[in-house]
Short mmCIF file of C-alpha atoms and ligand atoms in Angstrom, two decimals:
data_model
loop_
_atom_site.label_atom_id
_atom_site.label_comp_id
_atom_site.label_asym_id
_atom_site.label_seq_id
_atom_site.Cartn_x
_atom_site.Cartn_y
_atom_site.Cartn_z
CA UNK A 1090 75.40 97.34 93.79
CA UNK A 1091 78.10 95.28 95.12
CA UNK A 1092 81.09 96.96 97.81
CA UNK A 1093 83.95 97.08 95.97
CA UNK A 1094 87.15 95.54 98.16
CA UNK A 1095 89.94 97.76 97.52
CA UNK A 1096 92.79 95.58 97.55
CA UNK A 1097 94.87 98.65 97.01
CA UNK A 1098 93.96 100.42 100.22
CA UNK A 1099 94.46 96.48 102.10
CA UNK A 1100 97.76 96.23 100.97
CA UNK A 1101 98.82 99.65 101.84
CA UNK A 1102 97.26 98.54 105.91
CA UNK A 1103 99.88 95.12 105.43
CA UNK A 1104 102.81 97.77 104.04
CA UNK A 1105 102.37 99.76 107.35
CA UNK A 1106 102.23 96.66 109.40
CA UNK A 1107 105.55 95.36 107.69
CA UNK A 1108 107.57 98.82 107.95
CA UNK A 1109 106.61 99.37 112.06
CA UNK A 1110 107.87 95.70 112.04
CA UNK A 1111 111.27 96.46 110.20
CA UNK A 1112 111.14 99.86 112.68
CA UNK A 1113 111.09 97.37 115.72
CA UNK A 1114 114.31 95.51 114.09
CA UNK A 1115 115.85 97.87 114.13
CA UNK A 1116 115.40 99.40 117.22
CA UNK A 1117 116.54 96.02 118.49
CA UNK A 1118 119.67 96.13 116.52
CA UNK A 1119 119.30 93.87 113.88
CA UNK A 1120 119.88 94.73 110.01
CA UNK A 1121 117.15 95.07 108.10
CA UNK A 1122 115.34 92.25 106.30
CA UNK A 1123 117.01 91.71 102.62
CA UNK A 1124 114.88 89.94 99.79
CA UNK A 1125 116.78 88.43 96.97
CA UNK A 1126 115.24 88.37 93.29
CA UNK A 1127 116.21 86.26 90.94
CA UNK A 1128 115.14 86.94 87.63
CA UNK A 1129 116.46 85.14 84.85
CA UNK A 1130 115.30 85.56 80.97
CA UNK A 1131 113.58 88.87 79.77
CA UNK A 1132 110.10 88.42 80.08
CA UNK A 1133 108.54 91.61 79.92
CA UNK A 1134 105.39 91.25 82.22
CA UNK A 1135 108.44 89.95 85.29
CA UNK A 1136 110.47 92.35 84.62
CA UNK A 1137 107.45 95.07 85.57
CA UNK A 1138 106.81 92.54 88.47
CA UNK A 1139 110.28 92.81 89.79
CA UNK A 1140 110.20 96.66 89.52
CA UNK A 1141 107.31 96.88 91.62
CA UNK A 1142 108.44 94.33 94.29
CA UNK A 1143 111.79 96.45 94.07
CA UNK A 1144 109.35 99.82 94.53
CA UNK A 1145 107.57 98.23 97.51
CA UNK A 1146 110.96 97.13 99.10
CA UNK A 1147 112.31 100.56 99.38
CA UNK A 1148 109.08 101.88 100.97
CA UNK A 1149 109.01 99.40 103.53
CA UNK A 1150 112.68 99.37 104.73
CA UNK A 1151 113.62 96.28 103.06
CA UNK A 1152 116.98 95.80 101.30
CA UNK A 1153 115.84 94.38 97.96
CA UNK A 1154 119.18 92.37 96.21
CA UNK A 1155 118.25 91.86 92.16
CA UNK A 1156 120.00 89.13 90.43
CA UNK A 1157 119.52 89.29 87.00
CA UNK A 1158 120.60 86.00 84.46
CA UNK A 1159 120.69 85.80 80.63
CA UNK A 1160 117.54 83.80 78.93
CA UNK A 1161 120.27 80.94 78.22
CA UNK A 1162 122.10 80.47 81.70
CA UNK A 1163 122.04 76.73 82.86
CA UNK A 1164 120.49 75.43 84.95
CA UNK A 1165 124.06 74.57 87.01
CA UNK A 1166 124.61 78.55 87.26
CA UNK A 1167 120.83 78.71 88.61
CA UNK A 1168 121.74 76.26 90.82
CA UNK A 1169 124.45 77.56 92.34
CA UNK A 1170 123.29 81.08 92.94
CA UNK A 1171 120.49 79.65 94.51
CA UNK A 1172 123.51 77.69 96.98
CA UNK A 1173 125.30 80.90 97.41
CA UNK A 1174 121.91 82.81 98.62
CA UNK A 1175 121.05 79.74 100.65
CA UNK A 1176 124.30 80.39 102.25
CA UNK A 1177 124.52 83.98 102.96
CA UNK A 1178 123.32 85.28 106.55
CA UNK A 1179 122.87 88.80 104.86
CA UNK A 1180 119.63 87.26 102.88
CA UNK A 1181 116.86 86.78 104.63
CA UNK A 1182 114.28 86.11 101.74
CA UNK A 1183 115.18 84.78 97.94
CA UNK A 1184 112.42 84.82 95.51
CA UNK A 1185 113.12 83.08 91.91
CA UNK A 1186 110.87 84.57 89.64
CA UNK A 1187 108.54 82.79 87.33
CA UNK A 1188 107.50 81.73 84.39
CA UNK A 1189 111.97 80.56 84.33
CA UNK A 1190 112.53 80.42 80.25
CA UNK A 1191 112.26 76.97 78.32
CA UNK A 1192 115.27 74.62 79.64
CA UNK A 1193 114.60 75.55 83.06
CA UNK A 1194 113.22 73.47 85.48
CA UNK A 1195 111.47 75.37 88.07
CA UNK A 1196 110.53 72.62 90.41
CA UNK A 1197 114.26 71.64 90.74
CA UNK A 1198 115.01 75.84 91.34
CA UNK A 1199 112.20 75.84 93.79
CA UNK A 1200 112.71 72.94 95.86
CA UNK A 1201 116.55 73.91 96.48
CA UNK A 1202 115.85 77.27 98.21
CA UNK A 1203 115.94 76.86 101.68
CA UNK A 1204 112.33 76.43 103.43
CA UNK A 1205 113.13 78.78 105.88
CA UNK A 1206 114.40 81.62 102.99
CA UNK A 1207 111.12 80.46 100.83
CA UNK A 1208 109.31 83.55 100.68
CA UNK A 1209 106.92 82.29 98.23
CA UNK A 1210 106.10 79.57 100.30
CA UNK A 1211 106.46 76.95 97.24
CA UNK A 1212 108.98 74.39 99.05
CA UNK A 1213 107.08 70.95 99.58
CA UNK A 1214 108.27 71.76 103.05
CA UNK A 1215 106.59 74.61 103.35
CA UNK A 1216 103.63 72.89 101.26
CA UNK A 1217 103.50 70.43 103.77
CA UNK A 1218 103.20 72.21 107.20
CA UNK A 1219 100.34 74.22 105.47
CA UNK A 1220 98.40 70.96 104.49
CA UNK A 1221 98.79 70.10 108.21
CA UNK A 1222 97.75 73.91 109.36
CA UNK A 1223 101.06 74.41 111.19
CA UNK A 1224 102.96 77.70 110.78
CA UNK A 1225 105.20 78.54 108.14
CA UNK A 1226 105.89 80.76 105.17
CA UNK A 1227 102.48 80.55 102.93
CA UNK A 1228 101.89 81.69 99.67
CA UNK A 1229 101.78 85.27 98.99
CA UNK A 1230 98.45 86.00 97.25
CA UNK A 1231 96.28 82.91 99.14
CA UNK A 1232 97.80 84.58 102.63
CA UNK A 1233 96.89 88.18 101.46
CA UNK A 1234 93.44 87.09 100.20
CA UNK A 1235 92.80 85.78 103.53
CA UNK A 1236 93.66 88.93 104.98
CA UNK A 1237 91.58 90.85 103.09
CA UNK A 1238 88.47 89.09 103.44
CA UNK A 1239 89.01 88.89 107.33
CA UNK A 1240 89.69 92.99 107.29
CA UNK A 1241 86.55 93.11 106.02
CA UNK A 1242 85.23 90.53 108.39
CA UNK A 1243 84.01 88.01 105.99
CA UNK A 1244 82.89 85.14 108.28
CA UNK A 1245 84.19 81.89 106.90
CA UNK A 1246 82.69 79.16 108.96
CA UNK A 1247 80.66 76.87 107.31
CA UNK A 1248 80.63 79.18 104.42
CA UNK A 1249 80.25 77.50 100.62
CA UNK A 1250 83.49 78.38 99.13
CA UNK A 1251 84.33 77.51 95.50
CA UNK A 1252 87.75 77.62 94.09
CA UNK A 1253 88.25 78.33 90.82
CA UNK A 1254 91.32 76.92 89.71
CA UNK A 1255 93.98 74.37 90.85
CA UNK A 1256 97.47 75.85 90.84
CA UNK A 1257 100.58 75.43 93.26
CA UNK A 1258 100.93 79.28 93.66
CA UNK A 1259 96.95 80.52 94.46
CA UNK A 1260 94.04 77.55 94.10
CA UNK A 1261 95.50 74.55 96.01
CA UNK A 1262 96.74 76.95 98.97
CA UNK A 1263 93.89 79.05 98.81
CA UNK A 1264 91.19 75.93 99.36
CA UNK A 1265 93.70 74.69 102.38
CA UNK A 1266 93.21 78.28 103.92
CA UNK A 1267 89.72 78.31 103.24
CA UNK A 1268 89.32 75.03 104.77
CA UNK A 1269 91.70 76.14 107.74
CA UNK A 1270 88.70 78.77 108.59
CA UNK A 1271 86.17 76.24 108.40
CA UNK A 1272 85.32 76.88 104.88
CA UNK A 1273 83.11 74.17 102.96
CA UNK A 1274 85.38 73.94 99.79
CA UNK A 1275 85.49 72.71 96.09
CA UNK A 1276 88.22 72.97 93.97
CA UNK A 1277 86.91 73.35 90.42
CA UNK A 1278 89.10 73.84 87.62
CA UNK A 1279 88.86 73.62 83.36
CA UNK A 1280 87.68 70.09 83.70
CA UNK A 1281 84.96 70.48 85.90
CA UNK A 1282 81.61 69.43 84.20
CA UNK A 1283 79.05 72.19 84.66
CA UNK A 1284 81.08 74.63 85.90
CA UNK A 1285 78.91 77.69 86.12
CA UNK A 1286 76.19 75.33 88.48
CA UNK A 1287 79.47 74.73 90.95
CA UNK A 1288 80.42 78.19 90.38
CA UNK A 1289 76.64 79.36 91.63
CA UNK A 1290 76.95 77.31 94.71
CA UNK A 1291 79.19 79.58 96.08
CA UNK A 1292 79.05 81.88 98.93
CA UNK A 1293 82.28 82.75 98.39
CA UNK A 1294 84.05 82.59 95.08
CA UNK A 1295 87.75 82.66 94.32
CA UNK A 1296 88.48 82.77 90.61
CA UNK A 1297 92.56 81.98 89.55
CA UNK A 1298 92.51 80.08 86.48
CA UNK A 1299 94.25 83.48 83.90
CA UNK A 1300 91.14 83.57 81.54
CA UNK A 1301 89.39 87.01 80.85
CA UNK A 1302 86.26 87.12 82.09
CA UNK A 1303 85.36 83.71 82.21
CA UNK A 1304 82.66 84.38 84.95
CA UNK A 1305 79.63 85.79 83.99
CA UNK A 1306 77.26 87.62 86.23
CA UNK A 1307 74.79 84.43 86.01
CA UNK A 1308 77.60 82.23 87.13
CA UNK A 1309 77.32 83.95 90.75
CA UNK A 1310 75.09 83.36 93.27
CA UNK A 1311 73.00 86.88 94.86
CA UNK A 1312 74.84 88.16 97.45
CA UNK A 1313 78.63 85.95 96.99
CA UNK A 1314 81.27 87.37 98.03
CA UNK A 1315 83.81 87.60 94.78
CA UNK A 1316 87.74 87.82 94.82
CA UNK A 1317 89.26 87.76 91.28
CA UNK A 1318 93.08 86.76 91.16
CA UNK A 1319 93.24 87.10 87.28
CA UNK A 1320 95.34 89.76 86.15
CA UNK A 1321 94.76 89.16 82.25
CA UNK A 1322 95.40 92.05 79.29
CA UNK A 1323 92.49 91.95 76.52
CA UNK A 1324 93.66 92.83 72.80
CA UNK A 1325 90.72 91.41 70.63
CA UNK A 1326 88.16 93.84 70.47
CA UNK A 1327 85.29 91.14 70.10
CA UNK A 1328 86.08 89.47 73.16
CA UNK A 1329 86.55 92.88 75.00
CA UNK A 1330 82.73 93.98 73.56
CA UNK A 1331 81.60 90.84 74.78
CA UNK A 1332 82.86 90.53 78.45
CA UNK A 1333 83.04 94.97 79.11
CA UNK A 1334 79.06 94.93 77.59
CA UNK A 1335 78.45 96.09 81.28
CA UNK A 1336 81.20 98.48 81.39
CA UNK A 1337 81.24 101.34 79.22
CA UNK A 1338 84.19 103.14 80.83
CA UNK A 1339 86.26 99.29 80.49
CA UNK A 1340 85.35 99.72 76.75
CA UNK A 1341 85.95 103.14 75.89
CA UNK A 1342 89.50 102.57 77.93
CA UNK A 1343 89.87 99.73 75.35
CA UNK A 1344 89.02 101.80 72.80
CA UNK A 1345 91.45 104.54 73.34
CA UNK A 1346 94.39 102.65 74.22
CA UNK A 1347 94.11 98.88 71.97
CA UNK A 1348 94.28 96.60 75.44
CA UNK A 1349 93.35 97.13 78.96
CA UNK A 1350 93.62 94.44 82.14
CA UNK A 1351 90.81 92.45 83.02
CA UNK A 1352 90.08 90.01 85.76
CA UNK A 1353 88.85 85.96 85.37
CA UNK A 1354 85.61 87.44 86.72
CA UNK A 1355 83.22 90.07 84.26
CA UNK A 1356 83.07 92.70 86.73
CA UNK A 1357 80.22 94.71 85.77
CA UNK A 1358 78.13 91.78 85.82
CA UNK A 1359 79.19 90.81 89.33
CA UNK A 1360 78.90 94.11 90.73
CA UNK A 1361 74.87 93.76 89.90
CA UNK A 1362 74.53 90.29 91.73
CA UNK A 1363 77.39 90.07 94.42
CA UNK A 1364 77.83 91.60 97.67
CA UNK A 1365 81.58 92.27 96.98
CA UNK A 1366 83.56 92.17 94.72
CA UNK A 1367 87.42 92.94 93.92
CA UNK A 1368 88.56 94.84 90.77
CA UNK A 1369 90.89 94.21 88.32
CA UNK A 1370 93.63 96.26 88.35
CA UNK A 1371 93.51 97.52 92.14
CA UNK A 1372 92.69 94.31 93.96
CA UNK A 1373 94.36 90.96 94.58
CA UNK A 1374 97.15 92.51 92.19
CA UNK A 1375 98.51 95.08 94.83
CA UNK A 1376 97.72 92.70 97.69
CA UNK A 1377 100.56 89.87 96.35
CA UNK A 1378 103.56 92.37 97.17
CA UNK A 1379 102.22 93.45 100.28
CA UNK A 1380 102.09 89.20 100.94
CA UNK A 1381 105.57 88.96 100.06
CA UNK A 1382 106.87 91.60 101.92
CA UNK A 1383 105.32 89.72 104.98
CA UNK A 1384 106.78 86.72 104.67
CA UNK A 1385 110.16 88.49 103.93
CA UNK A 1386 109.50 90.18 107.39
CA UNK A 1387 108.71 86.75 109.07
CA UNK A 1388 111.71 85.04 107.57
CA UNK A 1389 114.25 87.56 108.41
CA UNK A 1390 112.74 87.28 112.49
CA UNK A 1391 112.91 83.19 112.28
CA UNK A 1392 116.44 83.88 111.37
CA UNK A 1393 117.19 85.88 114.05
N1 GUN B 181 105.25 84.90 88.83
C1 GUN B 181 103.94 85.22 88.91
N2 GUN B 181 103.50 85.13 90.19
C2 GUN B 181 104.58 84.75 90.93
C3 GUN B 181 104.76 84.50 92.31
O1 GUN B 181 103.87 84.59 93.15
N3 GUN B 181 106.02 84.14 92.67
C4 GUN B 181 107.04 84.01 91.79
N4 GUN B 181 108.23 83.64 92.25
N5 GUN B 181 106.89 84.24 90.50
C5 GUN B 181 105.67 84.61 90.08
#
């Protein structure tokens, strides 16, 4: 049976780390670090996000600043809010919440925050001093990932890492990390022509791609070490028997209550052939905050 890595009990360790950190501001003086949250639309699954970023805030000592925006705001109003946060030495962090609703463009809200209040870590900036290893704000879940498998003292060097998925926010940061520690890395993503052989090659596998339990137990190799960033919620009952066949507690939970979260990775599969493995909810989810709230920390001290 594999260890499971409790990202839970990880991102409680970074929490702890961030409030002595806010403690020591304040002992010098200084305010304490504000993160502004932009959410605009009423997507239900940010909305939950936003109240648990808010949640972790207050139990770190940050000042957390909400701005909420109608579904049909343009993208001038966007704009400018983002200009006005830019511009206020109160805000340390601003965070513009995604998926922004259709007529949007995200790229354009992204790239106008100011690198040094980019607490996500998604200005090309940003981008661009982690492609060349120099410090900077990172992205949230990659950097917390990282963290976790060094707490648990996962030696990267010249480890066979395989990255499972190719987006701005986890896969393309994550493989620059992984490469950072001396990771061998592929990138493999939908297109990727026998992807469970890649998949198998891996000592270390890092699945992001938002499709329930894509990997199957035979996909990993004996002994991997396993990190699943899906966070996905199952409704069809013949996909749930299929990918919880290992997991009677999983299927009776989807039984009683209709849906349940699962990861990209089958987890009772993996926990019979991996070393370690994280679970889905209670891993990388928790972690992502705890990531955030870092970099809020860091910002607010570059700032002074
Ligand atoms: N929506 C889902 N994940 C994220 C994230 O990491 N940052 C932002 N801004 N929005 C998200």
């Amino acid at each position: 049976m594999a260890t499971i890595l409790d990202g839970k009990a990880h991102a409680d360790r970074m929490l702890e780390v961030v409030r002595q950190g806010v403690e020591a501001r304040m002992a010098r003086g200084l305010r304490a670090p504000a993160l502004a949250v932009v959410l605009v639309g009423d997507d239900p699954a940010s909305h939950v996000y936003v109240r648990n970023k808010a949640a972790a805030c207050a139990k770190v000592g940050i000042t957390s600043l909400e701005h909420r925006l109608g579904a049909d705001t343009p993208q001038a109003e966007l704009d400018a809010l983002i200009d006005r946060l830019n511009a206020d030495p109160a805000v340390d962090g601003i965070l513009v919440q995604l998926p922004l609703p259709k007529g949007l463009d995200s790229k354009e809200a992204l790239h106008r925050i100011s690198p040094a209040k980019d607490v996500d870590g998604f200005h090309p900036m940003n981008q661009g001093l982690l492609l060349e290893g120099l410090p900077g704000l990172r992205p949230c879940t990659p950097t917390a990932c990282m963290s976790l498998l060094a707490h648990h003292g996962v030696d990267l060097k010249g480890l066979r890492a395989v990255v499972l998925g190719r987006s701005e926010i986890v896969g393309k940061p994550m493989a620059l990390m992984l490469l950072e520690q001396h990771a061998t890395v592929t990138i493999a993503h939908s297109r990727t022509k026998d992807l469970a052989a890649v998949c198998r090659e891996a000592d270390l596998l890092v699945a992001a791609v938002g499709r329930p339990g894509l990997v199957e137990g035979s996909w990993i190799k004996p002994g991997a070490v396993v990190v699943d960033v899906g966070i996905n919620r199952v409704e069809d009952p013949g996909l749930a028997a299929r990918i919880f066949a290992g997991e009677p507690k999983k299927l009776e939970a989807f039984q009683a209550k209709g849906a349940v979260l699962c990861g990209d990775v089958r987890f009772g599969e993996a926990m019979d052939v991996a070393s370690a493995v994280t679970p889905v909810p209670g891993g990388v989810g928790p972690l992502t905050i705890a990531g955030l709230l870092t970099n809020t920390l860091q910002a607010a001290n570059q700032q002074g």
